[in-house]
Amino acid sequence: MENRSLGRTGLSIAPIVFGGNVFGWTADEKTSFALLDAFFDAGFNAIDTADVYSAWVDGHVGGESEAIIGKWLKQSGVRREDAVIVTKVGFDNRGQKTGLTKWIAEAVEASLKRLQTDYIDLYLAHKPDADVPLEETLAAFAKLKEQGKIRAIGCSNYSAGQLQDALDTAEKNNLPRYDVLQPEYNLYNRKDFEGPLAELCQKEEIGVINYYSLAAGFLTGKYRAKADTEGVARSYRVGEYVNARGLAVLGAMDAVAVETGAKLADIALAWLLRKKAITAPIASATSLSQLESFKRAVELTLTDEMMTLLDKAGA
């Protein structure tokens, strides 16, 4: 499997990143280990998580996903240098405001302990923090890089203006810049990334690993009516997509599926893999059968006509 350069970080990743938010939530430890084994066996190498995963589950405190990844790293036989670990800091945890301030130095130690490693490949600011000057945040990340605790930095959920401000601040103060962006982007939700933000990433050679690649499972095609979303773990999100535009997107995907024989999840990921601004989409799986979709998506070639059909449906 051909890897892709992740912006200017020096990191090289396979075309799909495993979304680790499911670890300890909808995938228990045993299942998570099996999924990670199969993921790496297939030639993939990057895992995305966060220090707040999965604090939204009753009885959890955050860090459960990192802890499972750490246990797996120790027992899997995969060499640490062959795994690219991405984690995030700065998202409020059950009402506790942490932010992107001096908390970063404490948070990284906790993440390293849970991950059972002495460095993090890519450390992301989980969301903008209007209460903390960008210079302070970047200086905190710079110190961690100097200490060898992180290799590269990036940000998630930043707008074009916020990312430009961060880049300008880094240059002005001779601090490391955000070399990776993690935005929400999929066949249904395109407005937040396409346009100025995508153009800025391409201009500045910023790697992009987008989340919600399958729109909380909607783009698998199994939710076509509100009733289909009742009782599912992400019903609060997937229900937002069951509308006229969402069904139009599924209709276009159905047409491509007839022509290619591919499943809808494969098509949703393959569409992202054709987008010039995207380095590698993030996708989650809770079963080995779902994981097979990652391999099929990498091998699936969508024609220009198919891309146009899909683009128009979700415009």
mmCIF file of C-alpha atoms in Angstrom:
data_model
loop_
_atom_site.group_PDB
_atom_site.id
_atom_site.type_symbol
_atom_site.label_atom_id
_atom_site.label_comp_id
_atom_site.label_asym_id
_atom_site.label_seq_id
_atom_site.Cartn_x
_atom_site.Cartn_y
_atom_site.Cartn_z
ATOM 1 C CA MET A 1 0.000 0.000 0.000
ATOM 2 C CA GLU A 2 1.432 3.359 -1.018
ATOM 3 C CA ASN A 3 1.803 5.812 1.846
ATOM 4 C CA ARG A 4 1.209 9.542 1.606
ATOM 5 C CA SER A 5 3.326 12.370 3.052
ATOM 6 C CA LEU A 6 1.451 14.162 5.831
ATOM 7 C CA GLY A 7 2.087 17.784 4.954
ATOM 8 C CA ARG A 8 5.516 18.988 6.071
ATOM 9 C CA THR A 9 5.579 16.817 9.215
ATOM 10 C CA GLY A 10 7.968 14.227 7.815
ATOM 11 C CA LEU A 11 5.389 11.577 8.723
ATOM 12 C CA SER A 12 4.211 9.078 6.135
ATOM 13 C CA ILE A 13 0.787 7.485 6.502
ATOM 14 C CA ALA A 14 -1.383 4.990 4.674
ATOM 15 C CA PRO A 15 -4.440 6.452 2.872
ATOM 16 C CA ILE A 16 -6.923 5.812 5.722
ATOM 17 C CA VAL A 17 -6.537 6.599 9.426
ATOM 18 C CA PHE A 18 -8.323 4.492 12.047
ATOM 19 C CA GLY A 19 -10.703 6.605 14.150
ATOM 20 C CA GLY A 20 -10.065 5.467 17.710
ATOM 21 C CA ASN A 21 -13.083 7.148 19.298
ATOM 22 C CA VAL A 22 -14.822 3.751 19.259
ATOM 23 C CA PHE A 23 -12.213 2.065 21.479
ATOM 24 C CA GLY A 24 -13.739 1.471 24.902
ATOM 25 C CA TRP A 25 -17.091 2.793 23.679
ATOM 26 C CA THR A 26 -18.763 0.806 20.900
ATOM 27 C CA ALA A 27 -15.783 -1.576 20.661
ATOM 28 C CA ASP A 28 -14.627 -3.290 23.856
ATOM 29 C CA GLU A 29 -10.960 -4.010 24.523
ATOM 30 C CA LYS A 30 -10.930 -7.463 22.916
ATOM 31 C CA THR A 31 -12.687 -6.200 19.782
ATOM 32 C CA SER A 32 -10.440 -3.141 19.634
ATOM 33 C CA PHE A 33 -7.314 -5.324 19.734
ATOM 34 C CA ALA A 34 -8.658 -7.516 16.905
ATOM 35 C CA LEU A 35 -9.496 -4.465 14.809
ATOM 36 C CA LEU A 36 -6.077 -2.902 15.298
ATOM 37 C CA ASP A 37 -4.355 -6.194 14.460
ATOM 38 C CA ALA A 38 -6.333 -6.493 11.220
ATOM 39 C CA PHE A 39 -5.820 -2.804 10.380
ATOM 40 C CA PHE A 40 -2.031 -3.063 10.582
ATOM 41 C CA ASP A 41 -1.998 -6.472 8.900
ATOM 42 C CA ALA A 42 -3.739 -4.840 5.935
ATOM 43 C CA GLY A 43 -0.909 -2.312 5.572
ATOM 44 C CA PHE A 44 -2.414 0.705 7.329
ATOM 45 C CA ASN A 45 -0.383 2.466 10.007
ATOM 46 C CA ALA A 46 -2.078 5.522 11.590
ATOM 47 C CA ILE A 47 -4.487 5.753 14.546
ATOM 48 C CA ASP A 48 -6.351 8.874 15.667
ATOM 49 C CA THR A 49 -7.550 9.383 19.228
ATOM 50 C CA ALA A 50 -7.894 12.124 21.885
ATOM 51 C CA ASP A 51 -7.459 12.536 25.611
ATOM 52 C CA VAL A 52 -11.201 13.143 25.972
ATOM 53 C CA TYR A 53 -12.303 9.861 24.282
ATOM 54 C CA SER A 54 -14.712 8.531 25.620
ATOM 55 C CA ALA A 55 -15.734 10.868 28.450
ATOM 56 C CA TRP A 56 -19.297 11.072 27.077
ATOM 57 C CA VAL A 57 -19.992 7.496 28.209
ATOM 58 C CA ASP A 58 -21.478 7.120 31.692
ATOM 59 C CA GLY A 59 -18.766 6.021 34.102
ATOM 60 C CA HIS A 60 -15.906 7.091 31.805
ATOM 61 C CA VAL A 61 -13.500 9.917 32.568
ATOM 62 C CA GLY A 62 -11.724 10.317 29.215
ATOM 63 C CA GLY A 63 -8.556 8.599 28.086
ATOM 64 C CA GLU A 64 -10.170 5.179 27.684
ATOM 65 C CA SER A 65 -9.320 5.076 23.975
ATOM 66 C CA GLU A 66 -5.676 6.034 24.547
ATOM 67 C CA ALA A 67 -5.376 3.368 27.261
ATOM 68 C CA ILE A 68 -6.610 0.628 24.928
ATOM 69 C CA ILE A 69 -4.228 1.743 22.181
ATOM 70 C CA GLY A 70 -1.371 1.720 24.691
ATOM 71 C CA LYS A 71 -2.167 -1.817 25.834
ATOM 72 C CA TRP A 72 -2.397 -2.964 22.234
ATOM 73 C CA LEU A 73 0.925 -1.341 21.323
ATOM 74 C CA LYS A 74 2.653 -3.248 24.117
ATOM 75 C CA GLN A 75 1.286 -6.676 23.207
ATOM 76 C CA SER A 76 0.772 -6.472 19.431
ATOM 77 C CA GLY A 77 4.303 -7.019 18.201
ATOM 78 C CA VAL A 78 4.018 -3.904 16.000
ATOM 79 C CA ARG A 79 7.191 -1.836 16.284
ATOM 80 C CA ARG A 80 6.525 1.602 17.767
ATOM 81 C CA GLU A 81 8.229 3.301 14.820
ATOM 82 C CA ASP A 82 5.827 1.551 12.436
ATOM 83 C CA ALA A 83 2.749 3.086 14.083
ATOM 84 C CA VAL A 84 1.744 6.732 13.671
ATOM 85 C CA ILE A 85 -0.169 7.815 16.775
ATOM 86 C CA VAL A 86 -2.299 10.956 16.604
ATOM 87 C CA THR A 87 -3.926 12.349 19.724
ATOM 88 C CA LYS A 88 -5.495 15.631 20.746
ATOM 89 C CA VAL A 89 -5.659 18.037 23.679
ATOM 90 C CA GLY A 90 -7.827 20.965 24.721
ATOM 91 C CA PHE A 91 -11.414 19.743 24.527
ATOM 92 C CA ASP A 92 -13.522 20.352 27.629
ATOM 93 C CA ASN A 93 -14.097 17.184 29.619
ATOM 94 C CA ARG A 94 -17.484 16.839 31.337
ATOM 95 C CA GLY A 95 -17.670 20.562 32.015
ATOM 96 C CA GLN A 96 -14.051 20.832 33.137
ATOM 97 C CA LYS A 97 -12.415 23.502 30.993
ATOM 98 C CA THR A 98 -8.880 22.534 30.088
ATOM 99 C CA GLY A 99 -8.121 24.583 26.993
ATOM 100 C CA LEU A 100 -4.848 25.236 25.203
ATOM 101 C CA THR A 101 -2.840 26.774 28.001
ATOM 102 C CA LYS A 102 -0.314 25.434 30.547
ATOM 103 C CA TRP A 103 -2.620 22.412 30.835
ATOM 104 C CA ILE A 104 -0.911 21.070 27.678
ATOM 105 C CA ALA A 105 2.246 20.140 29.616
ATOM 106 C CA GLU A 106 0.203 18.129 32.122
ATOM 107 C CA ALA A 107 -2.107 16.610 29.518
ATOM 108 C CA VAL A 108 0.693 15.266 27.347
ATOM 109 C CA GLU A 109 2.189 13.369 30.293
ATOM 110 C CA ALA A 110 -1.158 11.708 30.964
ATOM 111 C CA SER A 111 -1.555 10.785 27.295
ATOM 112 C CA LEU A 112 1.973 9.368 27.091
ATOM 113 C CA LYS A 113 1.321 7.252 30.180
ATOM 114 C CA ARG A 114 -1.943 5.863 28.816
ATOM 115 C CA LEU A 115 -0.404 5.238 25.394
ATOM 116 C CA GLN A 116 2.599 3.548 27.048
ATOM 117 C CA THR A 117 5.035 5.364 24.802
ATOM 118 C CA ASP A 118 7.635 8.091 25.200
ATOM 119 C CA TYR A 119 6.536 10.168 22.209
ATOM 120 C CA ILE A 120 3.429 11.118 20.238
ATOM 121 C CA ASP A 121 3.802 11.359 16.472
ATOM 122 C CA LEU A 122 1.194 14.054 15.931
ATOM 123 C CA TYR A 123 -0.336 16.199 18.690
ATOM 124 C CA LEU A 124 -3.374 18.292 17.778
ATOM 125 C CA ALA A 125 -5.133 21.246 19.346
ATOM 126 C CA HIS A 126 -8.624 19.720 19.508
ATOM 127 C CA LYS A 127 -10.419 23.028 18.985
ATOM 128 C CA PRO A 128 -9.620 26.755 19.026
ATOM 129 C CA ASP A 129 -9.320 28.430 22.432
ATOM 130 C CA ALA A 130 -10.290 32.107 22.267
ATOM 131 C CA ASP A 131 -9.163 32.635 25.883
ATOM 132 C CA VAL A 132 -5.512 31.753 25.270
ATOM 133 C CA PRO A 133 -3.147 33.679 22.966
ATOM 134 C CA LEU A 134 -1.953 31.598 20.031
ATOM 135 C CA GLU A 135 1.634 32.443 20.903
ATOM 136 C CA GLU A 136 1.229 30.810 24.328
ATOM 137 C CA THR A 137 -0.252 27.648 22.841
ATOM 138 C CA LEU A 138 2.395 27.316 20.140
ATOM 139 C CA ALA A 139 5.150 27.976 22.683
ATOM 140 C CA ALA A 140 3.803 25.122 24.839
ATOM 141 C CA PHE A 141 3.845 22.800 21.814
ATOM 142 C CA ALA A 142 7.355 24.024 20.912
ATOM 143 C CA LYS A 143 8.638 23.007 24.358
ATOM 144 C CA LEU A 144 7.181 19.514 23.939
ATOM 145 C CA LYS A 145 8.886 19.175 20.555
ATOM 146 C CA GLU A 146 12.203 20.255 22.056
ATOM 147 C CA GLN A 147 11.766 17.637 24.781
ATOM 148 C CA GLY A 148 11.111 14.949 22.166
ATOM 149 C CA LYS A 149 7.652 14.189 23.550
ATOM 150 C CA ILE A 150 5.895 15.042 20.268
ATOM 151 C CA ARG A 151 7.098 14.954 16.671
ATOM 152 C CA ALA A 152 4.647 17.263 14.924
ATOM 153 C CA ILE A 153 1.652 19.489 15.708
ATOM 154 C CA GLY A 154 -1.639 20.334 14.094
ATOM 155 C CA CYS A 155 -5.137 21.529 14.861
ATOM 156 C CA SER A 156 -8.729 20.389 14.572
ATOM 157 C CA ASN A 157 -11.941 22.330 13.937
ATOM 158 C CA TYR A 158 -10.158 25.539 12.870
ATOM 159 C CA SER A 159 -11.653 27.847 10.241
ATOM 160 C CA ALA A 160 -9.568 29.326 7.430
ATOM 161 C CA GLY A 161 -9.201 32.572 9.376
ATOM 162 C CA GLN A 162 -8.190 30.819 12.576
ATOM 163 C CA LEU A 163 -5.661 28.634 10.782
ATOM 164 C CA GLN A 164 -4.184 31.641 8.962
ATOM 165 C CA ASP A 165 -3.847 33.490 12.276
ATOM 166 C CA ALA A 166 -2.032 30.489 13.751
ATOM 167 C CA LEU A 167 0.338 30.294 10.782
ATOM 168 C CA ASP A 168 1.049 34.033 10.972
ATOM 169 C CA THR A 169 1.674 33.846 14.722
ATOM 170 C CA ALA A 170 4.082 30.946 14.293
ATOM 171 C CA GLU A 171 6.060 32.769 11.619
ATOM 172 C CA LYS A 172 6.134 36.069 13.508
ATOM 173 C CA ASN A 173 7.373 34.478 16.736
ATOM 174 C CA ASN A 174 9.632 31.802 15.225
ATOM 175 C CA LEU A 175 7.484 29.022 16.671
ATOM 176 C CA PRO A 176 6.467 25.662 15.135
ATOM 177 C CA ARG A 177 3.385 25.908 12.982
ATOM 178 C CA TYR A 178 0.362 23.669 12.626
ATOM 179 C CA ASP A 179 1.307 21.298 9.809
ATOM 180 C CA VAL A 180 -1.885 19.210 9.899
ATOM 181 C CA LEU A 181 -5.590 20.053 9.974
ATOM 182 C CA GLN A 182 -8.371 17.735 11.116
ATOM 183 C CA PRO A 183 -11.699 19.124 9.862
ATOM 184 C CA GLU A 184 -15.132 17.576 9.540
ATOM 185 C CA TYR A 185 -15.594 16.651 5.885
ATOM 186 C CA ASN A 186 -17.648 14.101 3.994
ATOM 187 C CA LEU A 187 -19.961 13.744 1.009
ATOM 188 C CA TYR A 188 -22.780 15.399 2.963
ATOM 189 C CA ASN A 189 -20.971 18.072 4.969
ATOM 190 C CA ARG A 190 -18.695 19.966 2.620
ATOM 191 C CA LYS A 191 -19.245 23.668 3.242
ATOM 192 C CA ASP A 192 -16.925 23.971 6.258
ATOM 193 C CA PHE A 193 -13.874 22.676 4.409
ATOM 194 C CA GLU A 194 -14.267 23.282 0.692
ATOM 195 C CA GLY A 195 -13.258 26.740 -0.471
ATOM 196 C CA PRO A 196 -10.903 28.996 1.530
ATOM 197 C CA LEU A 197 -9.897 26.360 4.107
ATOM 198 C CA ALA A 198 -9.036 23.651 1.580
ATOM 199 C CA GLU A 199 -7.245 26.221 -0.587
ATOM 200 C CA LEU A 200 -5.168 27.416 2.373
ATOM 201 C CA CYS A 201 -4.158 23.857 3.214
ATOM 202 C CA GLN A 202 -3.013 23.199 -0.335
ATOM 203 C CA LYS A 203 -1.171 26.510 -0.563
ATOM 204 C CA GLU A 204 0.668 25.954 2.732
ATOM 205 C CA GLU A 205 1.240 22.199 2.224
ATOM 206 C CA ILE A 206 -0.791 21.323 5.290
ATOM 207 C CA GLY A 207 -1.732 17.676 5.672
ATOM 208 C CA VAL A 208 -5.451 16.995 6.093
ATOM 209 C CA ILE A 209 -6.950 14.041 7.955
ATOM 210 C CA ASN A 210 -10.690 14.645 8.023
ATOM 211 C CA TYR A 211 -13.119 13.156 10.520
ATOM 212 C CA TYR A 212 -16.747 11.995 10.161
ATOM 213 C CA SER A 213 -15.763 10.562 6.780
ATOM 214 C CA LEU A 214 -18.880 8.355 6.815
ATOM 215 C CA ALA A 215 -21.122 11.010 8.419
ATOM 216 C CA ALA A 216 -21.615 9.029 11.647
ATOM 217 C CA GLY A 217 -22.531 5.981 9.549
ATOM 218 C CA PHE A 218 -25.135 7.700 7.382
ATOM 219 C CA LEU A 219 -23.042 7.226 4.235
ATOM 220 C CA THR A 220 -23.114 3.453 4.676
ATOM 221 C CA GLY A 221 -26.715 3.653 3.459
ATOM 222 C CA LYS A 222 -28.314 1.923 6.431
ATOM 223 C CA TYR A 223 -30.176 5.025 7.662
ATOM 224 C CA ARG A 224 -32.762 6.163 5.138
ATOM 225 C CA ALA A 225 -35.604 7.139 7.473
ATOM 226 C CA LYS A 226 -35.746 8.702 10.939
ATOM 227 C CA ALA A 227 -36.973 5.382 12.330
ATOM 228 C CA ASP A 228 -33.715 3.735 11.203
ATOM 229 C CA THR A 229 -31.714 5.952 13.580
ATOM 230 C CA GLU A 230 -33.623 5.126 16.755
ATOM 231 C CA GLY A 231 -31.512 3.462 19.435
ATOM 232 C CA VAL A 232 -28.169 3.713 17.604
ATOM 233 C CA ALA A 233 -25.110 5.070 19.420
ATOM 234 C CA ARG A 234 -24.845 8.147 17.198
ATOM 235 C CA SER A 235 -28.537 8.808 16.643
ATOM 236 C CA TYR A 236 -28.050 12.418 17.749
ATOM 237 C CA ARG A 237 -25.827 13.012 14.707
ATOM 238 C CA VAL A 238 -26.954 10.609 12.035
ATOM 239 C CA GLY A 239 -30.534 11.874 12.271
ATOM 240 C CA GLU A 240 -29.359 15.263 10.982
ATOM 241 C CA TYR A 241 -28.544 13.740 7.603
ATOM 242 C CA VAL A 242 -31.900 12.063 6.951
ATOM 243 C CA ASN A 243 -33.402 14.770 4.742
ATOM 244 C CA ALA A 244 -33.873 15.532 1.053
ATOM 245 C CA ARG A 245 -30.216 16.374 0.401
ATOM 246 C CA GLY A 246 -28.987 13.392 2.369
ATOM 247 C CA LEU A 247 -31.232 11.053 0.423
ATOM 248 C CA ALA A 248 -30.059 12.649 -2.833
ATOM 249 C CA VAL A 249 -26.470 11.857 -1.839
ATOM 250 C CA LEU A 250 -27.423 8.258 -1.096
ATOM 251 C CA GLY A 251 -29.204 8.075 -4.432
ATOM 252 C CA ALA A 252 -26.065 9.130 -6.295
ATOM 253 C CA MET A 253 -24.034 6.640 -4.289
ATOM 254 C CA ASP A 254 -26.554 3.920 -5.119
ATOM 255 C CA ALA A 255 -26.035 4.666 -8.816
ATOM 256 C CA VAL A 256 -22.258 4.392 -8.458
ATOM 257 C CA ALA A 257 -22.693 1.178 -6.467
ATOM 258 C CA VAL A 258 -24.693 -0.381 -9.312
ATOM 259 C CA GLU A 259 -21.975 0.538 -11.795
ATOM 260 C CA THR A 260 -19.003 -0.554 -9.672
ATOM 261 C CA GLY A 261 -20.415 -3.260 -7.430
ATOM 262 C CA ALA A 262 -18.953 -1.382 -4.463
ATOM 263 C CA LYS A 263 -20.621 -0.838 -1.105
ATOM 264 C CA LEU A 264 -21.645 2.687 -0.135
ATOM 265 C CA ALA A 265 -19.028 2.990 2.619
ATOM 266 C CA ASP A 266 -16.324 2.118 0.074
ATOM 267 C CA ILE A 267 -17.616 4.817 -2.265
ATOM 268 C CA ALA A 268 -17.740 7.486 0.469
ATOM 269 C CA LEU A 269 -14.091 6.836 1.355
ATOM 270 C CA ALA A 270 -12.962 6.501 -2.265
ATOM 271 C CA TRP A 271 -14.553 9.895 -3.018
ATOM 272 C CA LEU A 272 -12.449 11.456 -0.252
ATOM 273 C CA LEU A 273 -9.317 9.728 -1.517
ATOM 274 C CA ARG A 274 -9.787 11.484 -4.879
ATOM 275 C CA LYS A 275 -9.886 14.944 -3.260
ATOM 276 C CA LYS A 276 -6.570 16.752 -3.762
ATOM 277 C CA ALA A 277 -6.638 18.549 -0.405
ATOM 278 C CA ILE A 278 -7.171 15.342 1.595
ATOM 279 C CA THR A 279 -4.181 13.321 2.767
ATOM 280 C CA ALA A 280 -6.134 10.518 4.423
ATOM 281 C CA PRO A 281 -9.699 10.326 5.763
ATOM 282 C CA ILE A 282 -10.323 9.077 9.290
ATOM 283 C CA ALA A 283 -12.805 6.210 9.533
ATOM 284 C CA SER A 284 -13.953 4.010 12.394
ATOM 285 C CA ALA A 285 -14.987 0.365 12.439
ATOM 286 C CA THR A 286 -16.435 -1.817 15.164
ATOM 287 C CA SER A 287 -16.254 -5.129 13.304
ATOM 288 C CA LEU A 288 -13.807 -6.881 11.003
ATOM 289 C CA SER A 289 -16.373 -6.821 8.198
ATOM 290 C CA GLN A 290 -16.571 -3.022 8.430
ATOM 291 C CA LEU A 291 -12.792 -2.844 8.387
ATOM 292 C CA GLU A 292 -12.747 -4.622 5.028
ATOM 293 C CA SER A 293 -14.284 -1.463 3.589
ATOM 294 C CA PHE A 294 -11.010 0.403 4.154
ATOM 295 C CA LYS A 295 -9.085 -1.948 1.881
ATOM 296 C CA ARG A 296 -11.814 -1.942 -0.770
ATOM 297 C CA ALA A 297 -11.959 1.868 -0.771
ATOM 298 C CA VAL A 298 -8.224 2.171 -1.427
ATOM 299 C CA GLU A 299 -8.552 -0.210 -4.372
ATOM 300 C CA LEU A 300 -11.713 1.412 -5.781
ATOM 301 C CA THR A 301 -11.244 3.811 -8.687
ATOM 302 C CA LEU A 302 -14.027 6.327 -9.231
ATOM 303 C CA THR A 303 -14.217 7.807 -12.716
ATOM 304 C CA ASP A 304 -14.461 11.540 -13.336
ATOM 305 C CA GLU A 305 -18.107 11.032 -14.268
ATOM 306 C CA MET A 306 -18.791 9.293 -10.961
ATOM 307 C CA MET A 307 -17.036 12.052 -9.027
ATOM 308 C CA THR A 308 -19.127 14.681 -10.820
ATOM 309 C CA LEU A 309 -22.344 12.802 -10.029
ATOM 310 C CA LEU A 310 -21.414 12.563 -6.349
ATOM 311 C CA ASP A 311 -20.218 16.167 -6.171
ATOM 312 C CA LYS A 312 -23.481 17.488 -7.604
ATOM 313 C CA ALA A 313 -25.638 15.409 -5.274
ATOM 314 C CA GLY A 314 -23.997 16.770 -2.133
ATOM 315 C CA ALA A 315 -23.391 20.335 -3.306
#
